[in-house]
């Protein structure tokens, strides 16, 4: 007898989707690896890094990652754990690629914020937290490296509240830290998970005892245990409750202490996280919220990646499924152009590996071969018309002319610039003077520029030169060219157009911007590009 096919509702209920945000070195790779081990998706520790090495061999533009020891790429890892299907949306580690992370977070239902216990909040974590806040997604905090001397746990919680305005709720509480780390008290289960230092090698053994058992066995020094219990009491007195609505609104963060490297506290974290995390939720569209259980398939493109595998020179669009069941060979409508497309080779992504998939459900990510048709933010749907709210761009802070000194390479230059723009590797602006048609690269971080140059060279065979423009701020004129014409000549800024022919003003500093706003209070300016819809961008 074969099992009854799974209903859409059941498929949604058992899916969880999340991204990990952290500062480089906090232990994201290590934690990811341990999560994959539990999911049986990899067989041995070290496989994620080993996979990384392999990837570097197969993809030549990752050469730059190798040279600089940074992580630029982001990927998707889907695996099952018990009856749950987990989609882990991996994000790039370097702050210059925050924009890529931002787009990935647009496809995530939950975020795990990973901190190093010795460092607490670090700059990159703060920046990425702001992105989560904009999207109001639930945030789960994992305080890592408890096996090493760290800051006071109470201080780490206070920091979350004082600096991020995020109310912390400790799910477990550490007993000691560093050399004196003995384990954690599970606050709801009233039990202690002991950290077995004898097993220090790589893997800690987790022994679970009741508080009474810990006391009577003398497994933990009385002084350490009493201090942890006193701290817990302070937390109880401080009052916050684990209110799930507040968690799901992104106002309260469940906090876990552990050590990814020794694998301590990872499984309890995963179990609690899956229990508390938000399942795939209704998403806003221009037509109103679309529940995941809506029978018609819909989804949106949150990431494009060209040349993931240089042997095929392909382009993959990452689509987050939002509603309905997606099936192979489905004919879907592309909302921006109104065209119908048959998706005959949808792919399941696992890191750099891909396999053809037969179906997918809300919360899942599918990879589609992109023959230049999809742009970031595009909606695909079946049945009734739906268009999801687009993904706005970050405000760029660095600007440079991109010169192609070799006119005979113009065709490749143009192709490369257009494709990298589509992918969102960088934003492209143009001078309003038509005779100066070289593109202006606009980026959030310097490395983005370097990646573009590197990729133009390695993937399109074009050597380019960058000439920095001395601006540091961009503002979009919200009401377009007529509003700009109406105010007449502007000083101390440069007018350019973006790839959708919308006016953008570039400023050297915030003082110049402020001056302009004082002189022209009616001119509405925006730090983020409005979402483009219905129009094709201007190609170089
Ligand atoms: P990232 O992806 O966030 O950049 O961090 P990654 O996992 O690569 O971890 C950064 C370093 O921190 C690694 O050490 C890793 O082993 C270590 N680490 C991660 N989790 C823990 C933990 O719970 N306890 C301790 N003590 N260390 C941890 P490395 O020396 O850079 O690399 P490796 O020698 O482990 O390969």
Coordinates of C-alpha atoms and ligand atoms in Angstrom, one line a residue:
X1 CA 0.0 0.0 0.0
X2 CA 1.4 3.4 -0.9
X3 CA 1.1 6.4 1.4
X4 CA -1.5 9.0 0.6
X5 CA 0.2 11.9 -1.3
X6 CA 1.1 14.8 1.0
X7 CA -1.3 17.7 1.0
X8 CA -0.2 21.2 0.4
X9 CA -1.1 22.1 4.0
X10 CA 1.1 19.2 5.4
X11 CA 4.0 20.2 3.1
X12 CA 3.8 23.8 4.4
X13 CA 3.5 22.8 8.0
X14 CA 6.7 20.8 7.9
X15 CA 8.8 23.3 6.2
X16 CA 11.2 25.8 7.9
X17 CA 13.3 28.2 6.1
X18 CA 16.1 30.4 7.5
X19 CA 19.3 32.3 7.0
X20 CA 22.3 32.7 9.4
X21 CA 23.6 36.2 9.9
X22 CA 26.9 36.7 11.6
X23 CA 30.2 38.6 11.6
X24 CA 33.1 36.7 9.8
X25 CA 34.7 34.1 12.1
X26 CA 31.8 33.8 14.6
X27 CA 31.5 30.2 13.4
X28 CA 28.8 30.2 10.7
X29 CA 30.6 27.6 8.6
X30 CA 31.1 25.4 11.6
X31 CA 27.5 25.7 12.8
X32 CA 26.2 25.1 9.2
X33 CA 28.2 22.0 9.0
X34 CA 26.9 20.7 12.3
X35 CA 23.3 21.3 11.3
X36 CA 23.9 19.5 8.0
X37 CA 25.4 16.5 10.0
X38 CA 22.2 16.3 12.0
X39 CA 20.2 16.4 8.8
X40 CA 22.3 13.6 7.4
X41 CA 23.1 15.8 4.4
X42 CA 26.8 15.4 4.9
X43 CA 28.6 12.5 6.4
X44 CA 31.5 14.0 8.2
X45 CA 32.7 17.2 9.7
X46 CA 34.9 19.3 7.4
X47 CA 32.7 18.5 4.4
X48 CA 31.5 22.0 4.0
X49 CA 34.9 23.4 3.9
X50 CA 36.0 20.6 1.6
X51 CA 33.1 21.3 -0.6
X52 CA 34.3 24.9 -0.6
X53 CA 37.7 23.8 -1.8
X54 CA 36.2 21.8 -4.6
X55 CA 34.1 24.7 -5.6
X56 CA 37.1 26.9 -5.9
X57 CA 38.6 24.4 -8.3
X58 CA 35.6 24.3 -10.5
X59 CA 34.6 27.9 -10.6
X60 CA 37.3 30.3 -11.8
X61 CA 35.7 33.5 -10.5
X62 CA 35.9 32.1 -7.1
X63 CA 39.6 32.5 -7.5
X64 CA 39.1 35.9 -6.0
X65 CA 37.6 34.4 -2.9
X66 CA 40.6 32.2 -2.5
X67 CA 43.1 35.0 -3.0
X68 CA 41.4 37.2 -0.5
X69 CA 40.1 34.6 1.9
X70 CA 36.6 35.9 1.8
X71 CA 33.2 34.4 1.1
X72 CA 31.3 36.1 -1.7
X73 CA 28.9 33.5 -2.9
X74 CA 25.7 32.5 -1.3
X75 CA 23.9 29.3 -1.8
X76 CA 20.9 27.2 -0.6
X77 CA 21.0 24.0 1.4
X78 CA 17.9 21.9 1.7
X79 CA 17.8 18.9 4.0
X80 CA 15.4 16.9 6.1
X81 CA 15.6 16.6 9.9
X82 CA 13.1 14.2 11.4
X83 CA 9.9 15.1 9.6
X84 CA 10.9 18.7 8.9
X85 CA 12.3 19.9 5.6
X86 CA 14.8 22.7 6.3
X87 CA 15.9 25.3 3.7
X88 CA 19.0 27.0 4.9
X89 CA 19.7 30.1 2.8
X90 CA 23.4 30.7 3.0
X91 CA 24.7 34.3 2.8
X92 CA 28.0 35.7 1.8
X93 CA 30.4 36.4 4.7
X94 CA 31.8 39.7 3.7
X95 CA 30.2 43.0 4.5
X96 CA 30.8 44.4 1.0
X97 CA 28.2 41.9 -0.2
X98 CA 25.5 43.0 2.3
X99 CA 23.2 43.7 -0.7
X100 CA 23.4 40.0 -1.7
X101 CA 22.6 39.0 1.9
X102 CA 19.7 41.5 1.9
X103 CA 18.2 39.8 -1.2
X104 CA 18.7 36.4 0.4
X105 CA 17.0 37.6 3.6
X106 CA 14.0 38.7 1.5
X107 CA 13.5 35.0 0.8
X108 CA 13.9 33.9 4.4
X109 CA 11.2 33.4 7.0
X110 CA 13.6 33.3 10.0
X111 CA 17.1 34.4 10.8
X112 CA 19.6 32.9 13.1
X113 CA 22.0 35.5 14.5
X114 CA 25.3 34.0 15.5
X115 CA 27.6 35.7 18.0
X116 CA 31.0 34.9 19.3
X117 CA 30.6 34.8 23.1
X118 CA 33.9 36.7 23.5
X119 CA 32.9 39.5 21.1
X120 CA 29.2 39.9 21.4
X121 CA 27.7 42.1 18.7
X122 CA 30.0 42.9 15.9
X123 CA 29.7 45.4 13.0
X124 CA 28.5 43.0 10.3
X125 CA 26.0 41.4 12.6
X126 CA 24.5 44.8 13.4
X127 CA 24.2 45.7 9.8
X128 CA 22.6 42.5 8.9
X129 CA 20.3 42.7 11.9
X130 CA 19.0 46.0 10.5
X131 CA 18.0 44.2 7.3
X132 CA 16.1 41.6 9.3
X133 CA 14.4 44.4 11.2
X134 CA 13.3 46.0 8.0
X135 CA 11.6 42.7 7.1
X136 CA 10.4 42.0 10.6
X137 CA 11.5 38.4 10.5
X138 CA 11.9 36.4 13.7
X139 CA 15.5 36.3 15.0
X140 CA 17.0 33.4 17.0
X141 CA 20.3 34.1 18.7
X142 CA 23.0 31.5 19.1
X143 CA 25.9 32.6 21.3
X144 CA 28.8 30.5 20.2
X145 CA 32.3 29.5 21.4
X146 CA 31.2 29.0 25.1
X147 CA 34.1 26.5 25.4
X148 CA 36.4 29.5 25.3
X149 CA 36.6 32.4 27.8
X150 CA 33.8 34.9 26.9
X151 CA 32.0 37.9 28.1
X152 CA 29.4 37.7 30.9
X153 CA 26.2 36.2 29.6
X154 CA 24.0 38.8 31.3
X155 CA 26.1 41.5 29.6
X156 CA 25.6 39.8 26.2
X157 CA 21.8 39.8 26.7
X158 CA 21.8 43.4 27.9
X159 CA 23.7 44.4 24.8
X160 CA 21.1 42.9 22.5
X161 CA 18.4 44.9 24.2
X162 CA 20.3 48.1 24.6
X163 CA 21.8 48.2 21.1
X164 CA 19.3 46.4 18.9
X165 CA 16.1 47.0 20.9
X166 CA 15.6 43.3 20.8
X167 CA 14.2 41.7 24.0
X168 CA 16.3 38.6 24.7
X169 CA 14.8 35.4 26.2
X170 CA 17.3 32.8 27.2
X171 CA 16.1 29.4 26.3
X172 CA 19.1 27.9 28.1
X173 CA 21.6 29.4 30.5
X174 CA 25.4 28.6 30.7
X175 CA 27.1 27.2 33.7
X176 CA 30.5 28.8 33.7
X177 CA 32.5 29.6 30.6
X178 CA 35.8 29.0 29.0
X179 CA 37.8 26.4 31.0
X180 CA 35.0 26.4 33.6
X181 CA 32.2 25.8 31.1
X182 CA 30.1 22.9 32.5
X183 CA 27.0 23.0 30.3
X184 CA 23.7 24.7 30.1
X185 CA 20.5 24.7 32.1
X186 CA 17.5 24.1 29.9
X187 CA 15.1 26.8 31.2
X188 CA 11.8 25.2 30.2
X189 CA 12.8 21.6 30.7
X190 CA 14.4 22.2 34.2
X191 CA 17.2 20.0 33.3
X192 CA 20.9 20.4 32.8
X193 CA 22.8 19.4 29.7
X194 CA 26.4 18.7 30.7
X195 CA 29.4 19.5 28.6
X196 CA 31.9 16.7 28.7
X197 CA 35.3 18.3 28.5
X198 CA 37.0 14.9 28.4
X199 CA 35.6 14.6 24.9
X200 CA 37.2 17.8 23.9
X201 CA 38.7 16.4 20.6
X202 CA 35.9 17.7 18.3
X203 CA 32.7 16.3 19.6
X204 CA 31.3 16.9 23.0
X205 CA 29.1 14.3 24.6
X206 CA 25.8 15.7 25.9
X207 CA 24.6 14.2 29.2
X208 CA 21.2 15.2 30.3
X209 CA 20.5 15.3 34.1
X210 CA 17.8 16.8 36.3
X211 CA 19.0 19.7 38.6
X212 CA 18.7 17.4 41.6
X213 CA 20.8 14.7 39.9
X214 CA 23.5 17.3 39.1
X215 CA 23.5 18.5 42.7
X216 CA 23.6 15.0 44.2
X217 CA 26.2 13.7 41.8
X218 CA 28.5 16.6 42.2
X219 CA 29.0 16.7 38.5
X220 CA 29.3 20.5 38.6
X221 CA 31.1 22.6 41.2
X222 CA 28.5 24.0 43.6
X223 CA 29.8 27.5 43.2
X224 CA 29.3 27.5 39.4
X225 CA 25.9 26.0 39.6
X226 CA 24.7 28.4 42.2
X227 CA 25.9 31.4 40.2
X228 CA 24.1 30.2 37.1
X229 CA 20.9 29.6 39.1
X230 CA 21.2 33.1 40.6
X231 CA 21.6 34.6 37.2
X232 CA 18.6 32.7 36.0
X233 CA 16.6 34.0 38.9
X234 CA 17.6 37.5 37.9
X235 CA 16.2 36.8 34.4
X236 CA 13.0 35.5 35.9
X237 CA 12.6 38.6 37.9
X238 CA 13.3 40.8 34.9
X239 CA 10.1 39.4 33.6
X240 CA 9.9 39.0 29.9
X241 CA 8.0 35.9 28.8
X242 CA 8.6 33.8 25.8
X243 CA 5.7 35.2 23.9
X244 CA 5.5 33.6 20.4
X245 CA 3.8 36.5 18.7
X246 CA 6.6 38.9 19.8
X247 CA 9.1 36.3 18.5
X248 CA 7.4 36.2 15.1
X249 CA 7.2 40.0 14.9
X250 CA 10.9 40.1 15.3
X251 CA 10.7 41.9 18.7
X252 CA 11.8 39.1 21.0
X253 CA 14.7 36.8 20.4
X254 CA 15.1 33.4 21.9
X255 CA 18.8 33.0 22.9
X256 CA 20.8 29.8 23.0
X257 CA 24.3 29.2 24.4
X258 CA 26.6 26.6 22.9
X259 CA 29.7 25.7 21.1
X260 CA 29.4 24.8 17.5
X261 CA 33.0 23.4 17.2
X262 CA 32.5 20.9 19.9
X263 CA 29.0 20.3 18.8
X264 CA 27.6 21.2 22.2
X265 CA 24.1 22.6 22.3
X266 CA 23.6 22.4 18.5
X267 CA 21.0 19.6 18.6
X268 CA 19.0 21.2 21.4
X269 CA 19.2 24.4 19.5
X270 CA 18.0 22.8 16.3
X271 CA 15.1 21.1 18.0
X272 CA 13.9 24.2 19.8
X273 CA 14.4 26.4 16.8
X274 CA 12.3 24.1 14.6
X275 CA 9.6 24.2 17.2
X276 CA 9.6 28.0 17.6
X277 CA 10.5 29.2 14.1
X278 CA 7.9 30.6 11.8
X279 CA 6.6 28.3 9.1
X280 CA 6.3 29.7 5.6
X281 CA 4.0 32.7 5.9
X282 CA 1.7 34.6 3.7
X283 CA 3.6 37.2 1.6
X284 CA 2.6 40.7 0.6
X285 CA 1.8 41.2 -3.0
X286 CA 0.3 44.1 -4.9
X287 CA -3.0 42.1 -4.9
X288 CA -2.8 41.6 -1.1
X289 CA -1.3 38.9 1.1
X290 CA -0.9 35.5 -0.6
X291 CA -1.2 32.5 1.8
X292 CA 1.2 29.6 1.2
X293 CA -1.7 27.2 1.0
X294 CA -3.2 29.0 -2.0
X295 CA -3.5 26.2 -4.5
X296 CA -1.9 28.1 -7.4
X297 CA 1.9 28.2 -7.5
X298 CA 3.6 31.6 -7.2
X299 CA 7.2 32.6 -6.3
X300 CA 9.7 35.3 -6.9
X301 CA 13.3 35.6 -8.0
X302 CA 15.6 36.8 -5.2
X303 CA 19.0 36.0 -6.7
X304 CA 20.7 35.5 -10.1
X305 CA 24.0 33.9 -10.4
X306 CA 25.9 33.7 -13.7
X307 CA 28.6 31.2 -14.4
X308 CA 28.2 29.1 -11.2
X309 CA 29.8 26.4 -13.2
X310 CA 32.3 27.8 -15.7
X311 CA 32.1 24.7 -17.8
X312 CA 28.5 25.5 -18.7
X313 CA 28.6 29.3 -18.6
X314 CA 25.0 29.1 -17.3
X315 CA 22.9 31.6 -15.4
X316 CA 20.7 30.4 -12.6
X317 CA 17.7 32.3 -11.2
X318 CA 16.9 31.4 -7.5
X319 CA 13.2 31.4 -7.0
X320 CA 11.6 31.3 -3.6
X321 CA 8.3 29.3 -3.7
X322 CA 5.6 31.4 -1.9
X323 CA 2.3 29.5 -2.6
X324 CA 1.0 26.3 -4.1
X325 CA 2.8 23.3 -5.3
X326 CA 5.4 23.8 -8.0
X327 CA 5.8 20.9 -10.5
X328 CA 8.4 20.2 -13.2
X329 CA 7.2 21.1 -16.7
X330 CA 4.8 23.6 -15.3
X331 CA 3.9 26.5 -17.5
X332 CA 4.0 29.7 -15.5
X333 CA 3.4 33.3 -16.2
X334 CA 6.2 35.9 -15.9
X335 CA 4.4 38.9 -14.2
X336 CA 6.7 41.7 -15.5
X337 CA 6.4 40.8 -19.2
X338 CA 3.2 38.8 -19.2
X339 CA 4.9 36.0 -21.1
X340 CA 4.3 32.3 -20.5
X341 CA 7.2 30.0 -19.8
X342 CA 7.4 26.2 -19.5
X343 CA 9.9 25.3 -16.8
X344 CA 11.2 22.0 -18.0
X345 CA 14.4 21.8 -16.0
X346 CA 13.9 23.2 -12.6
X347 CA 16.8 22.4 -10.2
X348 CA 17.1 21.5 -6.6
X349 CA 20.2 23.3 -5.3
X350 CA 22.5 22.0 -2.6
X351 CA 25.5 24.3 -2.4
X352 CA 27.1 24.1 -5.8
X353 CA 25.4 20.8 -6.6
X354 CA 22.3 20.6 -8.6
X355 CA 19.7 17.9 -9.5
X356 CA 16.5 18.1 -11.5
X357 CA 13.6 18.4 -9.1
X358 CA 10.0 17.1 -9.6
X359 CA 8.2 19.4 -7.2
X360 CA 8.6 22.0 -4.6
X361 CA 6.5 23.7 -1.9
X362 CA 6.3 27.1 -0.2
X363 CA 9.5 27.8 1.7
X364 CA 11.6 25.9 -0.9
X365 CA 14.0 27.4 -3.4
X366 CA 14.2 26.3 -6.9
X367 CA 16.9 27.0 -9.5
X368 CA 15.9 27.9 -13.0
X369 CA 18.1 28.3 -16.0
X370 CA 17.9 31.9 -16.8
X371 CA 18.2 32.8 -20.5
X372 CA 18.4 36.5 -19.6
X373 CA 14.7 36.8 -19.0
X374 CA 14.5 37.0 -15.2
X375 CA 15.4 39.9 -13.1
X376 CA 15.7 40.1 -9.3
X377 CA 12.3 40.7 -7.8
X378 CA 10.4 39.1 -10.7
X379 CA 7.2 37.1 -9.9
X380 CA 6.2 33.8 -11.5
X381 CA 2.7 32.5 -11.1
X382 CA 0.0 30.2 -12.2
X383 CA -3.7 31.1 -12.3
X384 CA -4.8 34.4 -10.9
X385 CA -2.5 37.4 -11.4
X386 CA -0.1 38.1 -8.6
X387 CA 3.0 40.3 -8.3
X388 CA 5.1 40.3 -5.2
X389 CA 6.6 43.5 -3.9
X390 CA 10.1 43.9 -5.4
X391 CA 13.4 43.9 -3.6
X392 CA 14.8 47.5 -3.3
X393 CA 18.5 48.1 -3.8
X394 CA 20.9 49.3 -1.1
X395 CA 22.1 52.9 -1.3
X396 CA 25.5 52.7 -2.9
X397 CA 28.4 54.5 -1.3
X398 CA 31.2 54.1 -3.8
X399 CA 31.2 55.2 -7.4
X400 CA 33.7 54.8 -10.2
X401 CA 33.8 55.0 -14.0
X402 CA 34.3 51.7 -15.6
X403 CA 36.6 52.1 -18.6
X404 CA 37.2 49.7 -21.3
X405 CA 40.5 50.7 -22.9
X406 CA 40.2 48.2 -25.8
X407 CA 37.5 49.2 -28.3
X408 CA 37.6 45.9 -30.1
X409 CA 36.4 44.2 -26.8
X410 CA 33.4 46.4 -26.6
X411 CA 30.9 43.6 -27.4
X412 CA 32.2 41.5 -24.6
X413 CA 32.4 44.5 -22.3
X414 CA 28.8 45.3 -23.0
X415 CA 27.6 41.8 -22.5
X416 CA 29.5 41.5 -19.2
X417 CA 28.3 44.8 -17.8
X418 CA 24.7 44.0 -18.7
X419 CA 24.8 40.5 -17.2
X420 CA 26.5 41.5 -14.0
X421 CA 24.0 44.4 -13.6
X422 CA 21.1 42.0 -14.0
X423 CA 22.6 39.7 -11.5
X424 CA 22.8 42.6 -9.0
X425 CA 26.6 42.2 -8.6
X426 CA 26.7 46.0 -8.8
X427 CA 24.4 48.9 -9.7
X428 CA 25.1 50.7 -13.0
X429 CA 24.5 54.5 -13.4
X430 CA 25.0 56.6 -16.5
X431 CA 26.1 60.2 -17.0
X432 CA 23.3 62.4 -18.4
X433 CA 25.7 63.6 -21.0
X434 CA 25.2 61.1 -23.8
X435 CA 28.8 61.5 -25.0
X436 CA 30.1 60.1 -21.8
X437 CA 28.5 56.7 -22.2
X438 CA 30.9 54.6 -20.0
X439 CA 29.0 53.0 -17.2
X440 CA 29.4 54.2 -13.6
X441 CA 29.7 51.4 -11.1
X442 CA 27.8 52.1 -7.9
X443 CA 28.6 49.8 -5.0
X444 CA 28.1 49.3 -1.3
X445 CA 31.6 48.0 -0.8
X446 CA 35.0 48.2 -2.6
X447 CA 35.2 44.4 -3.0
X448 CA 32.0 44.5 -5.2
X449 CA 34.0 46.6 -7.7
X450 CA 36.9 44.2 -7.6
X451 CA 34.7 41.3 -8.2
X452 CA 33.1 43.0 -11.2
X453 CA 36.5 43.7 -12.7
X454 CA 37.8 40.3 -11.9
X455 CA 34.7 38.6 -13.4
X456 CA 34.8 40.8 -16.5
X457 CA 38.4 39.6 -17.0
X458 CA 37.9 36.0 -16.2
X459 CA 34.4 35.3 -17.7
X460 CA 34.2 37.8 -20.5
X461 CA 37.9 38.3 -21.3
X462 CA 37.9 42.1 -20.9
X463 CA 40.5 44.0 -18.9
X464 CA 39.0 47.2 -17.5
X465 CA 40.1 50.2 -15.5
X466 CA 38.3 51.9 -12.6
X467 CA 38.4 55.6 -12.1
X468 CA 36.9 56.6 -8.8
X469 CA 34.4 59.4 -8.6
X470 CA 34.6 61.4 -5.4
X471 CA 31.1 60.9 -4.3
X472 CA 29.8 58.9 -1.2
X473 CA 26.0 59.3 -1.3
X474 CA 23.3 58.6 -3.8
X475 CA 19.7 59.9 -3.6
X476 CA 16.9 59.0 -6.0
X477 CA 14.6 61.9 -7.0
X478 CA 11.2 60.3 -6.2
X479 CA 9.1 62.3 -8.6
X480 CA 11.4 61.8 -11.5
X481 CA 12.8 64.1 -14.2
X482 CA 10.0 66.7 -14.2
X483 CA 10.5 67.4 -10.5
X484 CA 14.2 67.8 -11.1
X485 CA 13.7 70.1 -14.0
X486 CA 11.4 72.2 -12.0
X487 CA 14.0 73.1 -9.3
X488 CA 16.5 74.3 -11.9
X489 CA 20.3 74.2 -11.5
X490 CA 21.6 72.3 -8.5
X491 CA 25.0 72.8 -6.9
X492 CA 27.5 70.5 -5.3
X493 CA 26.0 67.4 -6.7
X494 CA 26.1 65.4 -9.9
X495 CA 23.0 64.2 -11.7
X496 CA 23.1 60.8 -13.3
X497 CA 20.5 58.3 -14.3
X498 CA 20.1 54.7 -13.2
X499 CA 19.5 51.7 -15.4
X500 CA 15.8 52.5 -15.5
X501 CA 16.4 56.1 -16.6
X502 CA 15.5 57.5 -13.3
X503 CA 17.3 60.6 -11.9
X504 CA 19.9 60.0 -9.2
X505 CA 21.9 62.7 -7.4
X506 CA 25.4 62.0 -6.2
X507 CA 26.9 63.9 -3.3
X508 CA 30.4 64.2 -1.9
X509 CA 29.2 64.2 1.7
X510 CA 26.1 64.4 3.9
X511 CA 26.7 68.1 4.4
X512 CA 26.2 68.8 0.7
X513 CA 23.0 66.7 0.8
X514 CA 21.7 68.5 3.7
X515 CA 22.4 71.8 2.0
X516 CA 20.4 70.8 -1.1
X517 CA 17.5 69.6 1.1
X518 CA 17.5 73.0 2.8
X519 CA 17.6 74.8 -0.5
X520 CA 14.9 72.6 -2.1
X521 CA 12.6 71.3 0.7
X522 CA 10.0 70.2 -1.9
X523 CA 12.3 67.8 -3.7
X524 CA 11.6 64.4 -2.3
X525 CA 14.7 62.2 -2.2
X526 CA 15.1 58.6 -1.3
X527 CA 18.2 56.6 -0.2
X528 CA 16.9 53.4 -1.8
X529 CA 16.1 52.9 -5.5
X530 CA 12.4 52.6 -6.0
X531 CA 11.4 49.1 -7.2
X532 CA 11.3 49.1 -11.0
X533 CA 8.3 47.3 -12.5
X534 CA 7.0 46.7 -15.9
X535 CA 9.9 48.4 -17.8
X536 CA 13.0 46.9 -19.2
X537 CA 16.3 48.4 -17.9
X538 CA 18.5 50.3 -20.3
X539 CA 21.3 48.0 -21.5
X540 CA 24.7 49.4 -22.1
Ligands
LIG1 P1 32.7 31.8 9.8 O1 32.2 30.9 8.8 O2 31.7 32.5 10.6 O3 33.7 32.8 9.3 O4 33.5 31.0 10.9 P2 34.1 29.5 10.9 O5 33.0 28.5 11.1 O6 35.0 29.3 9.8 O7 34.8 29.6 12.3 C1 35.9 30.5 12.6 C2 36.9 29.9 13.6 O8 36.2 29.7 14.8 C3 37.4 28.5 13.2 O9 38.7 28.4 13.6 C4 36.5 27.6 14.0 O10 37.0 26.4 14.2 C5 36.3 28.4 15.2 N1 35.1 28.0 16.0 C6 33.8 27.9 15.5 N2 33.0 27.5 16.5 C7 33.7 27.4 17.6 C8 33.4 27.1 18.9 O11 32.3 26.8 19.3 N3 34.5 27.1 19.8 C9 35.7 27.4 19.5 N4 36.7 27.4 20.4 N5 36.1 27.7 18.2 C10 35.1 27.8 17.3 P3 39.9 28.5 12.6 O12 41.1 28.3 13.5 O13 39.8 29.7 11.8 O14 39.7 27.3 11.6 P4 39.9 25.7 11.8 O15 41.3 25.6 12.3 O16 38.9 25.2 12.8 O17 39.7 25.2 10.4

